[in-house]
Short mmCIF file of C-alpha atoms in Angstrom, two decimals:
data_model
loop_
_atom_site.label_atom_id
_atom_site.label_comp_id
_atom_site.label_asym_id
_atom_site.label_seq_id
_atom_site.Cartn_x
_atom_site.Cartn_y
_atom_site.Cartn_z
CA MET A 1 189.52 97.11 119.33
CA GLY A 2 187.81 98.10 122.42
CA SER A 3 183.83 97.81 122.89
CA PRO A 4 181.85 100.58 121.42
CA ALA A 5 180.99 103.59 123.41
CA PRO A 6 177.38 103.33 124.87
CA ARG A 7 174.96 105.83 123.40
CA THR A 8 173.94 108.72 125.47
CA GLY A 9 171.15 111.23 125.46
CA ALA A 10 167.48 110.94 124.66
CA GLY A 11 167.71 107.98 122.39
CA ALA A 12 169.89 106.02 124.68
CA PRO A 13 167.99 102.90 126.21
CA ARG A 14 167.48 102.87 129.75
CA PRO A 15 169.13 100.02 131.83
CA GLY A 16 167.11 96.92 132.04
CA VAL A 17 164.64 97.87 129.28
CA PRO A 18 164.88 95.66 125.98
CA GLU A 19 165.01 97.98 122.81
CA PRO A 20 161.83 97.74 120.80
CA ARG A 21 161.82 95.62 117.64
CA THR A 22 161.66 97.38 114.40
CA GLY A 23 159.94 96.37 111.28
CA GLY A 24 157.06 94.39 113.03
CA PRO A 25 153.53 95.11 113.36
CA ALA A 26 152.19 98.46 114.49
CA ALA A 27 152.44 98.88 118.40
CA GLY A 28 149.59 97.99 120.49
CA THR A 29 148.08 95.67 117.86
CA GLY A 30 149.01 92.50 119.52
CA ASP A 31 149.08 90.68 116.33
CA ARG A 32 151.98 89.08 114.39
CA ALA A 33 152.98 90.23 111.12
CA PRO A 34 151.47 88.15 108.50
CA ARG A 35 153.90 85.81 106.72
CA PRO A 36 154.20 85.78 103.07
CA GLY A 37 151.78 83.34 101.56
CA GLY A 38 150.00 82.75 104.95
CA PRO A 39 146.38 82.96 105.66
CA ALA A 40 144.72 86.38 105.38
CA PRO A 41 143.92 88.29 108.72
CA ARG A 42 140.40 87.55 110.08
CA PRO A 43 137.88 90.24 109.22
CA GLY A 44 136.48 92.49 111.83
CA PRO A 45 132.89 92.18 113.07
CA ALA A 46 130.08 92.77 110.60
CA PRO A 47 128.20 96.06 110.55
CA ARG A 48 124.85 96.17 112.46
CA ALA A 49 122.99 97.24 109.19
CA VAL A 50 122.60 93.56 107.91
CA PRO A 51 120.91 92.31 111.33
CA ALA A 52 118.80 95.45 111.20
CA THR A 53 117.75 94.57 107.62
CA ARG A 54 117.03 91.04 108.37
CA ARG A 55 114.96 91.89 111.31
CA ARG A 56 112.76 94.27 109.06
CA LEU A 57 112.43 91.66 106.63
CA ALA A 58 111.30 88.95 109.29
CA TRP A 59 108.64 91.54 110.44
CA LEU A 60 107.46 91.86 106.76
CA LEU A 61 107.35 88.20 106.27
CA ALA A 62 105.49 87.93 109.73
CA GLY A 63 102.98 90.64 108.61
CA THR A 64 102.41 88.67 105.46
CA LEU A 65 101.65 85.56 107.34
CA ILE A 66 99.41 87.42 109.76
CA LEU A 67 97.47 88.75 106.83
CA LEU A 68 97.02 85.30 105.05
CA LEU A 69 95.70 84.00 108.60
CA ALA A 70 93.24 86.80 108.74
CA VAL A 71 92.11 86.21 105.19
CA LEU A 72 91.53 82.65 105.82
CA LEU A 73 89.64 83.36 109.06
CA SER A 74 87.60 85.89 107.10
CA LEU A 75 86.57 83.31 104.51
CA ALA A 76 85.81 80.52 107.04
CA VAL A 77 84.31 82.10 110.36
CA GLY A 78 80.87 83.61 110.58
CA SER A 79 77.41 82.75 111.47
CA ARG A 80 78.13 79.67 109.09
CA GLN A 81 81.22 77.94 109.81
CA VAL A 82 83.20 76.63 106.73
CA ALA A 83 86.15 74.27 107.05
CA PRO A 84 89.43 75.50 105.66
CA GLY A 85 89.47 72.57 103.35
CA GLU A 86 85.94 73.68 101.82
CA VAL A 87 87.20 77.29 101.55
CA PHE A 88 90.13 76.16 99.34
CA SER A 89 87.91 73.85 97.40
CA ALA A 90 85.34 76.62 96.71
CA LEU A 91 88.16 79.12 95.70
CA LEU A 92 90.04 76.61 93.35
CA HIS A 93 87.36 74.19 91.93
CA GLY A 94 84.16 76.11 92.48
CA GLY A 95 81.28 73.87 93.35
CA THR A 96 77.50 74.33 93.96
CA SER A 97 77.26 73.53 97.60
CA ASP A 98 75.87 75.87 100.12
CA ASP A 99 79.34 76.44 101.60
CA ALA A 100 80.91 77.06 98.20
CA GLN A 101 78.16 79.60 97.56
CA VAL A 102 78.63 81.36 100.72
CA VAL A 103 82.44 81.76 100.51
CA ARG A 104 82.39 83.04 96.75
CA ALA A 105 79.23 85.13 96.79
CA PHE A 106 79.40 86.75 100.11
CA ARG A 107 82.82 86.34 101.97
CA VAL A 108 85.20 86.81 98.99
CA PRO A 109 83.99 90.27 98.25
CA ARG A 110 83.82 91.27 101.86
CA THR A 111 87.35 89.90 102.59
CA VAL A 112 88.66 91.69 99.40
CA LEU A 113 87.10 94.90 100.30
CA GLY A 114 88.42 94.66 103.83
CA VAL A 115 92.04 94.24 102.48
CA LEU A 116 91.75 97.26 100.16
CA ALA A 117 90.05 99.51 102.77
CA GLY A 118 92.64 98.39 105.53
CA ALA A 119 95.56 99.03 103.30
CA ALA A 120 94.32 102.28 102.21
CA LEU A 121 93.53 103.54 105.75
CA ALA A 122 96.93 102.40 107.09
CA LEU A 123 98.91 104.08 104.34
CA ALA A 124 96.80 107.15 104.57
CA GLY A 125 97.46 107.45 108.39
CA THR A 126 101.30 106.81 107.94
CA VAL A 127 101.48 109.56 105.24
CA MET A 128 99.38 112.05 107.40
CA GLN A 129 101.50 111.65 110.39
CA GLY A 130 104.58 112.09 108.18
CA VAL A 131 103.38 115.16 106.47
CA THR A 132 102.05 116.88 109.47
CA ARG A 133 104.63 115.59 111.94
CA ASN A 134 101.92 114.95 114.21
CA PRO A 135 101.86 111.62 115.99
CA ILE A 136 98.13 111.69 116.71
CA ALA A 137 97.10 112.48 112.99
CA GLU A 138 94.90 110.19 111.27
CA PRO A 139 93.22 109.84 107.90
CA GLY A 140 90.37 112.09 108.69
CA VAL A 141 92.73 115.03 109.73
CA LEU A 142 92.15 116.92 106.51
CA GLY A 143 88.24 116.59 106.78
CA VAL A 144 88.30 113.58 104.45
CA SER A 145 85.79 111.43 106.37
CA GLN A 146 83.51 114.29 107.25
CA GLY A 147 83.67 115.30 103.64
CA ALA A 148 82.51 111.79 102.48
CA SER A 149 79.74 112.04 105.08
CA VAL A 150 78.44 115.18 103.70
CA GLY A 151 78.61 113.83 100.22
CA VAL A 152 76.47 110.73 101.28
CA VAL A 153 73.90 112.69 103.06
CA CYS A 154 73.47 114.94 100.02
CA ALA A 155 73.29 112.06 97.60
CA ILE A 156 70.41 110.51 99.79
CA ALA A 157 68.63 113.72 100.57
CA PHE A 158 68.71 115.53 97.17
CA ALA A 159 69.98 113.30 94.43
CA GLY A 160 67.81 110.45 95.09
CA ALA A 161 70.64 107.87 95.60
CA HIS A 162 69.46 104.92 97.81
CA SER A 163 72.22 102.17 97.34
CA LEU A 164 75.90 102.00 98.08
CA THR A 165 76.90 102.06 94.44
CA GLY A 166 74.63 104.97 93.99
CA TYR A 167 76.32 107.41 96.53
CA VAL A 168 79.84 105.99 96.49
CA TRP A 169 80.93 108.77 93.84
CA PHE A 170 79.26 111.46 96.09
CA ALA A 171 81.36 110.36 99.12
CA PHE A 172 84.34 110.26 96.94
CA ALA A 173 83.69 113.84 95.68
CA GLY A 174 82.95 115.28 99.04
CA ALA A 175 86.01 113.95 100.45
CA GLY A 176 88.04 115.43 97.74
CA LEU A 177 86.45 118.88 98.10
CA ALA A 178 86.90 118.84 101.81
CA SER A 179 90.58 118.10 101.56
CA ALA A 180 90.97 120.93 99.06
CA GLY A 181 89.37 123.37 101.24
CA VAL A 182 91.41 122.40 104.09
CA TYR A 183 94.71 122.83 102.05
CA ALA A 184 93.39 126.15 100.64
CA VAL A 185 92.75 127.54 103.99
CA ALA A 186 95.92 126.36 105.51
CA SER A 187 98.15 127.69 102.43
CA SER A 188 96.96 131.09 102.57
CA GLY A 189 98.89 133.62 104.31
CA ARG A 190 102.55 133.72 105.18
CA GLY A 191 104.44 130.39 105.80
CA GLY A 192 102.19 128.21 103.63
CA ALA A 193 100.58 124.95 104.66
CA SER A 194 102.50 124.31 107.75
CA PRO A 195 101.70 121.11 109.81
CA VAL A 196 100.24 123.43 112.55
CA ARG A 197 98.00 125.13 110.12
CA LEU A 198 96.95 121.87 108.22
CA ALA A 199 95.97 120.46 111.72
CA LEU A 200 94.01 123.66 112.63
CA ALA A 201 92.26 124.00 109.26
CA GLY A 202 91.37 120.30 109.25
CA ALA A 203 89.81 120.60 112.75
CA ALA A 204 87.82 123.70 111.76
CA MET A 205 86.67 121.89 108.57
CA ASN A 206 85.51 118.68 110.50
CA ALA A 207 83.52 120.78 112.88
CA LEU A 208 81.85 122.55 110.00
CA LEU A 209 81.03 119.71 107.88
CA ALA A 210 79.78 117.59 110.93
CA SER A 211 77.36 120.47 111.62
CA VAL A 212 76.12 120.40 107.92
CA THR A 213 75.70 116.58 108.20
CA SER A 214 73.66 117.03 111.52
CA GLY A 215 71.54 119.70 110.23
CA ILE A 216 70.52 117.59 107.06
CA VAL A 217 69.93 114.26 108.79
CA THR A 218 67.90 115.76 111.71
CA THR A 219 65.37 117.55 109.13
CA ASN A 220 65.16 114.49 106.92
CA ALA A 221 64.16 111.36 108.63
CA ARG A 222 64.59 109.24 105.35
CA ALA A 223 68.07 110.43 104.90
CA LEU A 224 68.83 109.62 108.51
CA ASP A 225 67.55 106.10 108.29
CA GLU A 226 69.87 105.56 105.24
CA PHE A 227 72.77 107.48 106.40
CA ARG A 228 73.04 105.60 109.61
CA TYR A 229 73.68 102.23 107.67
CA TRP A 230 76.62 103.76 105.96
CA GLN A 231 77.98 105.87 108.77
CA VAL A 232 78.35 102.77 111.17
CA GLY A 233 81.29 101.64 109.01
CA SER A 234 80.86 97.93 108.05
CA LEU A 235 81.95 95.44 105.46
CA ASN A 236 78.62 93.80 105.44
CA GLY A 237 76.40 94.26 102.42
CA ARG A 238 79.16 95.60 100.17
CA GLY A 239 79.16 93.57 96.77
CA SER A 240 81.99 93.18 94.13
CA GLU A 241 80.67 96.10 92.10
CA ILE A 242 81.99 98.57 94.64
CA ILE A 243 85.46 96.85 94.53
CA GLY A 244 85.44 97.56 90.86
CA GLN A 245 84.70 101.21 91.31
CA ILE A 246 87.27 102.03 93.95
CA TRP A 247 90.41 99.72 93.25
CA PRO A 248 91.76 102.08 90.42
CA PHE A 249 91.77 105.07 92.91
CA LEU A 250 93.43 102.81 95.77
CA LEU A 251 96.08 101.72 93.33
CA ALA A 252 97.08 105.19 92.21
CA GLY A 253 97.03 106.46 95.84
CA ALA A 254 99.14 103.56 97.04
CA LEU A 255 101.64 104.12 94.28
CA LEU A 256 101.90 107.75 95.01
CA VAL A 257 102.36 107.25 98.59
CA LEU A 258 104.98 104.49 98.36
CA ALA A 259 106.98 106.62 95.90
CA MET A 260 107.29 109.20 98.69
CA ALA A 261 109.09 107.11 101.12
CA ARG A 262 112.28 109.15 101.04
CA GLY A 263 110.63 112.51 101.06
CA LEU A 264 108.61 111.49 104.18
CA ASP A 265 111.99 110.69 105.87
CA ALA A 266 113.42 114.12 104.79
CA LEU A 267 110.16 115.99 106.31
CA ALA A 268 110.68 114.13 109.55
CA LEU A 269 114.10 115.89 110.01
CA GLY A 270 112.19 119.42 109.65
CA ASP A 271 111.52 121.64 106.78
CA ASP A 272 115.06 123.21 106.60
CA ALA A 273 116.76 119.71 106.70
CA ALA A 274 114.26 118.73 103.98
CA LYS A 275 115.33 121.64 101.89
CA ASN A 276 119.00 121.27 102.39
CA LEU A 277 118.52 117.58 101.16
CA GLY A 278 117.05 118.82 97.80
CA HIS A 279 113.38 118.38 98.42
CA HIS A 280 110.54 120.65 97.62
CA VAL A 281 108.75 120.73 100.95
CA GLY A 282 105.72 122.50 99.67
CA LEU A 283 105.36 119.88 96.81
CA LEU A 284 105.99 116.96 99.24
CA ARG A 285 103.07 118.08 101.34
CA VAL A 286 100.69 118.68 98.41
CA LEU A 287 101.50 115.11 97.12
CA GLY A 288 101.21 113.41 100.52
CA ALA A 289 97.83 115.24 101.12
CA LEU A 290 96.76 114.10 97.58
CA GLY A 291 97.63 110.43 98.21
CA ALA A 292 96.11 110.36 101.68
CA THR A 293 92.83 111.98 100.19
CA VAL A 294 92.48 109.63 97.34
CA LEU A 295 93.25 106.65 99.68
CA THR A 296 90.84 107.65 102.43
CA GLY A 297 88.15 109.05 100.17
CA ALA A 298 87.81 105.70 98.24
CA ALA A 299 87.99 103.46 101.37
CA VAL A 300 85.34 105.64 103.27
CA ALA A 301 83.05 105.91 100.27
CA ALA A 302 83.09 102.18 100.20
CA VAL A 303 82.92 100.95 103.68
CA GLY A 304 82.06 104.03 105.77
CA PRO A 305 84.36 105.76 108.33
CA ILE A 306 86.45 103.25 110.26
CA ALA A 307 88.30 104.99 112.92
CA PHE A 308 91.60 104.00 114.74
CA THR A 309 93.08 101.96 111.98
CA GLY A 310 94.87 104.88 110.43
CA LEU A 311 96.10 106.22 113.76
CA ALA A 312 97.25 102.91 115.52
CA VAL A 313 98.80 100.89 112.58
CA PRO A 314 101.62 103.56 111.67
CA HIS A 315 102.71 103.51 115.40
CA ILE A 316 102.80 99.73 115.51
CA ALA A 317 104.78 99.50 112.45
CA ARG A 318 107.24 102.11 113.44
CA ALA A 319 107.77 100.24 116.66
CA LEU A 320 108.48 97.01 114.73
CA VAL A 321 110.79 98.17 111.85
CA GLY A 322 112.02 101.63 112.86
CA THR A 323 110.98 105.15 111.26
CA ALA A 324 112.34 104.63 107.85
CA HIS A 325 109.16 104.99 105.72
CA ARG A 326 110.64 102.50 103.04
CA TRP A 327 110.02 99.80 105.77
CA VAL A 328 107.04 101.47 107.75
CA LEU A 329 104.87 101.87 104.52
CA PRO A 330 104.88 98.16 103.33
CA LEU A 331 104.39 96.85 106.86
CA ALA A 332 101.41 99.20 107.60
CA ALA A 333 99.91 98.11 104.25
CA LEU A 334 100.07 94.54 105.51
CA LEU A 335 99.00 95.14 109.28
CA GLY A 336 96.16 97.49 108.24
CA PRO A 337 94.14 94.88 106.38
CA ALA A 338 94.96 92.28 109.03
CA MET A 339 93.43 94.51 111.77
CA ILE A 340 90.29 95.14 109.70
CA LEU A 341 89.67 91.60 108.94
CA LEU A 342 90.32 90.19 112.24
CA SER A 343 88.09 92.85 113.86
CA ASP A 344 85.32 91.99 111.32
CA VAL A 345 85.77 88.16 112.32
CA VAL A 346 85.37 88.92 115.94
CA GLY A 347 82.42 91.03 115.18
CA ARG A 348 80.79 88.17 113.37
CA VAL A 349 81.09 85.65 116.27
CA LEU A 350 80.67 87.92 119.23
CA PHE A 351 76.76 88.17 119.28
CA PRO A 352 75.63 85.63 116.84
CA PRO A 353 73.62 85.73 114.57
CA SER A 354 73.95 89.41 114.87
CA GLU A 355 77.14 91.33 113.77
CA VAL A 356 79.04 94.13 115.51
CA PRO A 357 80.23 96.61 112.82
CA VAL A 358 84.03 96.50 112.10
CA ALA A 359 84.40 100.17 112.99
CA VAL A 360 83.16 99.36 116.65
CA MET A 361 85.44 96.23 116.67
CA THR A 362 88.66 98.15 115.49
CA ALA A 363 88.38 100.48 118.39
CA LEU A 364 87.52 97.77 121.01
CA ILE A 365 90.44 95.54 120.01
CA GLY A 366 93.04 98.15 118.98
CA VAL A 367 92.82 100.71 121.69
CA PRO A 368 94.08 98.48 124.62
CA PHE A 369 96.77 97.04 122.16
CA LEU A 370 98.04 100.56 121.51
CA ILE A 371 97.95 101.67 125.08
CA VAL A 372 100.15 98.71 125.97
CA LEU A 373 102.49 99.51 123.15
CA VAL A 374 102.92 103.07 124.33
CA ARG A 375 103.37 102.16 127.79
CA ARG A 376 106.07 99.72 126.95
CA LYS A 377 108.06 101.48 124.38
CA GLY A 378 106.40 105.05 124.06
CA ALA A 379 105.03 106.35 121.02
CA VAL A 380 107.44 106.52 118.20
CA SER A 381 107.50 109.85 116.45
CA ALA A 382 106.85 110.22 112.78
#
């Protein structure tokens, strides 16, 4: 028999070009077909979600360590220096020495109050920036701080209150009424309480309440003297009884805010996107404003108005762990107390034996840090 006739047409191989093998791996893979019983192919590269999660967990751990260091410094450093070993001995075993009395009677309440107030202001600032979608929003944007100021002034001038424990409830009531008034004004008319309306109503309420406060203190010298002690914003002179008055409100506000993490992420996408994701935008704003009011009102009533913490800490947290609020809120709750305590420690040793109030030190220390952060990375939007 003769040789078979060569194929012709489109399927014919070109001269000098070998025919492709069939039954092998897909073309272009460059891999050999796995043999039966041989090793499994190597998996591809791991997704980037795992490294991102590890990085965020690492920042949470770092924030915890920073807070623990700030607590130790707050207990050990001041006009009377106490060795760390004496601090631990006083906390764990008590004692009657002068150092033990200073730590337990004065510095422990001061430190605990700083932790509570710092966490409250940082969480409130994070929520307000998320609810209003305003990167410069802070806890006083709804008139909470000025409302507390009016409550304190009225308690001193008209109710005969002359101690921190006496007018803490007036401050808290004033903060709540001011916030309710801001939301009532912002929600009237078409469109409801939009972020722009909340900001404008808060600015108007702040101006009104500041005028009321100034009018009372300028006509009542005794009220002015006592009000200045509260308005300066300090952890000094606050006892453990104030902690017992405010911690239930701080716990309730913190739980409410932490439960809103997914809702705040949805609001960051815009109202329409949040609605499409199944969230009730109006309810989210009401709950966010309520949580921020409870947190800020309790903190301001206890330690006075402390600015900048609620503004700067959320931006620092977002720069470290991104914009997801399930990470931003816990990190802010760690960095806020650390900022308050470290500022308080610096204020104690700057001009001994006098002390610089913590509200002054938070601005002096925090503003340059925030400026550097913004210049390097830019402000991270809520």
